[in-house]
Structures are given as C-alpha cells and as structure tokens.
C-alpha cells in the first residue's frame, strides 16, 4: 500500500489537483479543508506527509505548522507547504510570532509557491518520501 | 470584552486595505485573527438561457478576489496576525451568517449596502438582514476619506445614541467593555419634538434636564473606567439629529443598539439604526439584540 499523504487546503479544486497527482504516483491521499481539521487528521491518521496550504478558514497553515513543530509527538511529521503566500511572508510571520513571545520554529524544509506544475509537485513528493 | 476575531466582508470597491488599517487599533483589545470574505452574488453567475451556469465568470471573480486577499493576508501575516479567507457564491447575508457561526467571529465589518431604495424595499436591506441574522455587532464602515468631518480611527471617539431602550443600553454596556480603545465618548439623547412642542418653557427645560441627568449617569460609568465622556441632548428626528451630533462632536463612529423588529414592520415604518447605517457619513456600529 502506498504512503499516506494528507492534503490540507480549503479550495476543492486544489485538493482535487493534489490528490490526483498523488494517486497517479501511487500514494494514498486523504483530505482536510482547514488547519483545524488538518491537525485532527494528522493526530488520527498519522500521515507520512502533509501538503499544507497557508491561507485557509478556521486555522491557517502558519498556525498549523507552528503547532506541529512545537509538539514533541508531531514534530517529525514531514510537511510540504504549497501556497499562494510567498515563502518570505511565511518566514516573516513565524519570526513575528517568535518576537511576540511564542516558541521558535524551524524553517519549513519544503516550500512550493502556487501555481505548481504537476511534474514538479510529483518530483518534490518523491524527493521527500523517497 | 475581547474582539479577538473580525470578519471583514468586502466587495473591494467599498472596503479596501486602507479601511482595514484603521481597524488594526483593535489589536489593543485582543484582535489577532482577521477573516476576509467575498461573496459572489448568485445572480452574477446564475443559469441564463442559452448560456447556462457561468462557471468561467465565477472562476474569474473568485481568482480576482483571491489575488487581492493574498496581498492583504501577506501584510497581516508579516505582522504576526492570523488570517483566513472565504470566497463563496450565494446570498450575502446567508453566507456571512454561516461564516460568523463557523469562525465564531466577534465583529463583522461590512461596507454600506449598494442596493437601491426599491431593491431594499422588495429584497430588504443587507444591513437589516445581517442584524436580524447575526448574534455579533456589525460595523457598517464608511471610508474616512469620504468625510472631511471624520479624522481618526472608528473606535477613537464614538458617539453613542440612547433612547433608554434595552437595545440602546446594551450598546452602552458593549462600549464599556472596550474602553481601552476609546479616547472619548459622546453620549447623546434625541428628545421627541412632540415632548417640547406646546409645552411651557419650564416643561421643555425640565425634559432637557431629566434627559441630561440620565446621560450624565452613563457618562459617569465611562469616567469611572478612565474614559472621557460628555453628554448632549438634541431635539427632533433621531436620524437627522444623531448625524448632526456626530458632525458637531467630530465623532469617529456612531454606535446604536438594534432591536429585533419584524421584517415587514421595518420595511413599512423604517428603522433609525438601519437609516443611520445606510445613510450616515459616519461608520456605524450596530449592537444586535442577542448581545448581553
């Protein structure tokens, strides 16, 4: 059975694109439509990779990423950020939150800005999951 | 009282990022999460004979909104704020109500209604519909740049109008919960012209003095919290006089309590909060019946 990949994105068209790429490459996709639902699914489904959008209702990807990286039992979950929000904004945001007294979190290892080509997405997932 | 999460409902031409910036003072009262919302009205993309559902138009509108929101969100994220977004096709009031429930927002900010008087009569005003549906305050925002009388941010110098009704007293309580945001508050009562007309000079003065004493009681509650407050009595049509008072006091916002009038009663007889929200040059904060 293929590795399990959680797609967290509020846009159903983007979820469809991502899950199709995942299925075509032999992975098992599961979906969540916001950060809050994503966190619950990470805890219950224990995916091998999370493809995470940033700008979403309920809880943004910035907050979810921070929750993962500051939780000892979830810290090792692999995350690929896939968003229309620029990487530099993501980093500045995390820096601002750290300056406000929250814990420091590591930079995301994998970050793709939308729009993304399906070959690039597939290659990046393969690189992460091996 | 904490205003932690704000739902910012925009059609872009009515509420831009500049308007949002004037609301960032709410961070002092705990604002940390802004949710943007754009509703594509169903009739814009609805089924048409020979064309069908206009999916391409829906995608174009959605992506145009998304691009604007990404730009705004980037600026807010970089300030350490949490940001969310909803872009929906549907009826404005219904979609806003759904988003408020889902997000548990503390305040809704919306531009003034663009409906014509005739549309408002038949379909109802968006503001009235929102007030009826929402359990949270609604700020009907008017761009400060449109009004030479308004300088400052909305919560800086609010004017609160009271007729001693439970709805207006609830609005007083709401403002008392956010005094750290307020520099000075003006408390106004508009006496009915009939109360003065035909009565003696002494009776008219008695009416004024009684109203003034009650207003001073309210001012005292603000002053006890360290917020400057002044009282004023006006006479005449409430909507006209409140507007006049706001201008004379150089208020930055008008605050009103809203009662839950029956839809048809409101359409036929009108409503002061709705009239002010729709027509005043000042941003108008409406406190709904469900609060308190």
Short mmCIF file of C-alpha atoms in Angstrom, two decimals, chain B residues 19-225:
data_model
loop_
_atom_site.label_atom_id
_atom_site.label_comp_id
_atom_site.label_asym_id
_atom_site.label_seq_id
_atom_site.Cartn_x
_atom_site.Cartn_y
_atom_site.Cartn_z
CA UNK B 19 -10.05 50.83 5.72
CA UNK B 20 -8.79 47.68 7.40
CA UNK B 21 -5.68 49.51 8.60
CA UNK B 22 -7.87 51.93 10.58
CA UNK B 23 -9.27 48.93 12.47
CA UNK B 24 -5.93 47.50 13.50
CA UNK B 25 -6.13 49.57 16.70
CA UNK B 26 -8.43 46.74 17.81
CA UNK B 27 -5.27 44.75 18.50
CA UNK B 28 -5.29 46.60 21.83
CA UNK B 29 -8.48 44.75 22.66
CA UNK B 30 -7.05 41.40 21.63
CA UNK B 31 -7.65 41.34 17.86
CA UNK B 32 -5.42 38.61 16.48
CA UNK B 33 -7.39 36.99 13.70
CA UNK B 34 -8.89 38.61 10.58
CA UNK B 35 -11.06 36.58 8.23
CA UNK B 36 -11.67 38.02 4.78
CA UNK B 37 -14.89 37.30 3.00
CA UNK B 38 -16.05 37.95 -0.56
CA UNK B 39 -19.47 36.77 -1.66
CA UNK B 40 -20.15 36.42 -5.36
CA UNK B 41 -23.84 37.15 -5.59
CA UNK B 42 -25.60 34.21 -7.17
CA UNK B 43 -27.31 36.29 -9.85
CA UNK B 44 -23.91 37.32 -11.24
CA UNK B 45 -23.11 33.75 -12.24
CA UNK B 46 -26.58 32.21 -12.31
CA UNK B 47 -28.01 29.99 -15.06
CA UNK B 48 -29.02 32.02 -18.11
CA UNK B 49 -30.98 30.81 -21.08
CA UNK B 50 -28.58 29.79 -23.85
CA UNK B 51 -25.51 30.26 -21.63
CA UNK B 52 -26.12 28.02 -18.61
CA UNK B 53 -24.21 28.38 -15.32
CA UNK B 54 -21.46 30.91 -15.89
CA UNK B 55 -18.63 28.88 -14.41
CA UNK B 56 -15.88 30.82 -16.18
CA UNK B 57 -17.21 34.08 -14.70
CA UNK B 58 -17.40 32.51 -11.24
CA UNK B 59 -13.77 31.37 -11.52
CA UNK B 60 -12.68 34.80 -12.75
CA UNK B 61 -14.39 36.59 -9.85
CA UNK B 62 -13.10 34.06 -7.34
CA UNK B 63 -9.50 34.27 -8.52
CA UNK B 64 -9.60 38.08 -8.71
CA UNK B 65 -10.73 38.15 -5.08
CA UNK B 66 -8.18 35.55 -4.10
CA UNK B 67 -5.32 37.60 -5.54
CA UNK B 68 -6.42 40.67 -3.54
CA UNK B 69 -6.80 38.64 -0.35
CA UNK B 70 -3.36 37.03 -0.72
CA UNK B 71 -1.86 40.50 -0.98
CA UNK B 72 -3.70 41.71 2.15
CA UNK B 73 -3.02 38.49 4.02
CA UNK B 74 0.72 38.71 3.36
CA UNK B 75 0.84 42.13 5.01
CA UNK B 76 -1.07 40.91 8.06
CA UNK B 77 0.80 37.61 8.40
CA UNK B 78 4.06 39.57 8.45
CA UNK B 79 2.71 41.49 11.48
CA UNK B 80 2.16 38.19 13.28
CA UNK B 81 -1.59 38.14 12.75
CA UNK B 82 -3.69 35.11 11.91
CA UNK B 83 -5.62 35.40 8.65
CA UNK B 84 -8.34 33.35 6.99
CA UNK B 85 -10.43 33.68 3.87
CA UNK B 86 -13.85 32.75 2.48
CA UNK B 87 -14.86 33.24 -1.14
CA UNK B 88 -18.39 31.97 -1.67
CA UNK B 89 -21.14 32.06 -4.25
CA UNK B 90 -24.53 32.74 -2.68
CA UNK B 91 -26.60 35.27 -0.81
CA UNK B 92 -24.52 37.79 1.14
CA UNK B 93 -26.43 37.74 4.43
CA UNK B 94 -26.76 33.94 4.47
CA UNK B 95 -23.08 33.35 3.70
CA UNK B 96 -21.94 35.92 6.27
CA UNK B 97 -24.15 34.28 8.90
CA UNK B 98 -22.65 30.87 8.09
CA UNK B 99 -19.09 32.21 8.28
CA UNK B 100 -19.76 34.01 11.59
CA UNK B 101 -21.05 30.76 13.10
CA UNK B 102 -18.17 28.71 11.72
CA UNK B 103 -15.46 31.15 12.73
CA UNK B 104 -17.07 32.37 15.97
CA UNK B 105 -16.22 35.92 14.92
CA UNK B 106 -16.63 38.73 17.46
CA UNK B 107 -17.30 41.55 14.99
CA UNK B 108 -18.44 41.83 11.37
CA UNK B 109 -17.26 44.74 9.24
CA UNK B 110 -19.15 45.49 6.05
CA UNK B 111 -19.43 48.37 3.58
CA UNK B 112 -22.72 50.16 3.12
CA UNK B 113 -25.40 48.45 1.05
CA UNK B 114 -25.33 49.10 -2.66
CA UNK B 115 -28.97 48.23 -3.12
CA UNK B 116 -31.33 50.87 -4.47
CA UNK B 117 -34.27 52.07 -2.37
CA UNK B 118 -36.63 49.95 -4.48
CA UNK B 119 -34.42 46.86 -4.16
CA UNK B 120 -34.22 47.43 -0.42
CA UNK B 121 -37.98 47.64 -0.19
CA UNK B 122 -38.57 44.38 -2.02
CA UNK B 123 -35.49 42.38 -1.06
CA UNK B 124 -34.67 44.09 2.23
CA UNK B 125 -31.50 45.94 3.18
CA UNK B 126 -28.40 43.81 3.57
CA UNK B 127 -27.62 45.58 6.83
CA UNK B 128 -31.08 44.90 8.28
CA UNK B 129 -30.86 41.30 7.20
CA UNK B 130 -27.44 40.92 8.78
CA UNK B 131 -28.52 42.49 12.05
CA UNK B 132 -31.50 40.16 12.15
CA UNK B 133 -29.37 37.08 11.50
CA UNK B 134 -26.16 37.78 13.40
CA UNK B 135 -25.52 37.42 17.12
CA UNK B 136 -22.49 39.75 16.91
CA UNK B 137 -22.04 43.51 16.38
CA UNK B 138 -21.86 44.80 12.82
CA UNK B 139 -19.72 47.77 11.87
CA UNK B 140 -21.03 49.42 8.70
CA UNK B 141 -17.86 51.09 7.52
CA UNK B 142 -17.75 54.37 5.61
CA UNK B 143 -14.39 55.43 4.21
CA UNK B 144 -12.89 58.19 6.34
CA UNK B 145 -11.51 59.87 3.24
CA UNK B 146 -15.09 60.47 2.02
CA UNK B 147 -15.88 62.56 5.07
CA UNK B 148 -13.99 65.75 5.98
CA UNK B 149 -15.56 65.61 9.45
CA UNK B 150 -14.10 62.25 10.39
CA UNK B 151 -10.48 62.19 11.43
CA UNK B 152 -9.11 59.28 13.39
CA UNK B 153 -9.88 55.62 13.66
CA UNK B 154 -13.50 54.45 14.22
CA UNK B 155 -13.17 53.40 17.85
CA UNK B 156 -11.30 56.56 18.89
CA UNK B 157 -14.22 58.94 19.52
CA UNK B 158 -17.53 57.08 19.29
CA UNK B 159 -20.86 58.75 19.73
CA UNK B 160 -23.50 56.59 21.33
CA UNK B 161 -27.16 57.47 20.96
CA UNK B 162 -29.59 56.28 23.58
CA UNK B 163 -33.36 56.39 23.92
CA UNK B 164 -33.14 54.42 27.20
CA UNK B 165 -34.42 51.33 25.43
CA UNK B 166 -32.90 47.97 26.43
CA UNK B 167 -31.28 47.85 22.97
CA UNK B 168 -29.52 51.19 23.38
CA UNK B 169 -28.45 50.41 26.95
CA UNK B 170 -26.96 47.15 25.69
CA UNK B 171 -24.91 49.24 23.28
CA UNK B 172 -23.65 51.31 26.24
CA UNK B 173 -22.59 48.10 28.02
CA UNK B 174 -20.81 46.93 24.89
CA UNK B 175 -18.77 50.16 24.68
CA UNK B 176 -17.99 49.97 28.38
CA UNK B 177 -16.35 46.62 27.63
CA UNK B 178 -13.90 48.12 25.14
CA UNK B 179 -12.93 51.39 26.83
CA UNK B 180 -9.17 50.84 26.35
CA UNK B 181 -9.79 51.54 22.65
CA UNK B 182 -11.71 54.74 23.28
CA UNK B 183 -10.22 58.20 23.73
CA UNK B 184 -13.50 60.00 24.38
CA UNK B 185 -17.16 59.03 24.14
CA UNK B 186 -20.13 61.32 23.49
CA UNK B 187 -23.48 60.17 24.84
CA UNK B 188 -26.49 61.63 23.07
CA UNK B 189 -30.25 61.54 23.56
CA UNK B 190 -32.63 62.88 20.92
CA UNK B 191 -35.85 64.07 22.54
CA UNK B 192 -39.06 63.83 20.58
CA UNK B 193 -40.13 67.26 19.27
CA UNK B 194 -43.68 66.46 20.49
CA UNK B 195 -42.40 66.41 24.08
CA UNK B 196 -41.29 70.02 23.72
CA UNK B 197 -43.93 71.40 21.36
CA UNK B 198 -46.79 73.24 23.02
CA UNK B 199 -45.41 72.83 26.50
CA UNK B 200 -44.15 75.71 28.57
CA UNK B 201 -40.52 76.86 28.60
CA UNK B 202 -40.19 75.34 32.06
CA UNK B 203 -41.52 71.98 30.94
CA UNK B 204 -39.15 71.92 27.97
CA UNK B 205 -36.23 72.69 30.25
CA UNK B 206 -37.41 70.01 32.66
CA UNK B 207 -37.39 67.45 29.82
CA UNK B 208 -33.87 68.52 28.85
CA UNK B 209 -32.64 68.42 32.42
CA UNK B 210 -34.08 64.97 33.10
CA UNK B 211 -32.51 63.58 29.94
CA UNK B 212 -29.21 65.26 30.77
CA UNK B 213 -29.19 63.71 34.24
CA UNK B 214 -29.71 60.24 32.82
CA UNK B 215 -26.99 60.82 30.23
CA UNK B 216 -24.62 62.02 32.96
CA UNK B 217 -25.20 58.74 34.79
CA UNK B 218 -23.97 56.90 31.69
CA UNK B 219 -21.04 59.29 31.31
CA UNK B 220 -20.12 58.55 34.92
CA UNK B 221 -19.78 54.85 34.13
CA UNK B 222 -17.28 55.65 31.36
CA UNK B 223 -15.40 58.15 33.52
CA UNK B 224 -15.13 55.55 36.28
CA UNK B 225 -13.15 53.48 33.81
#
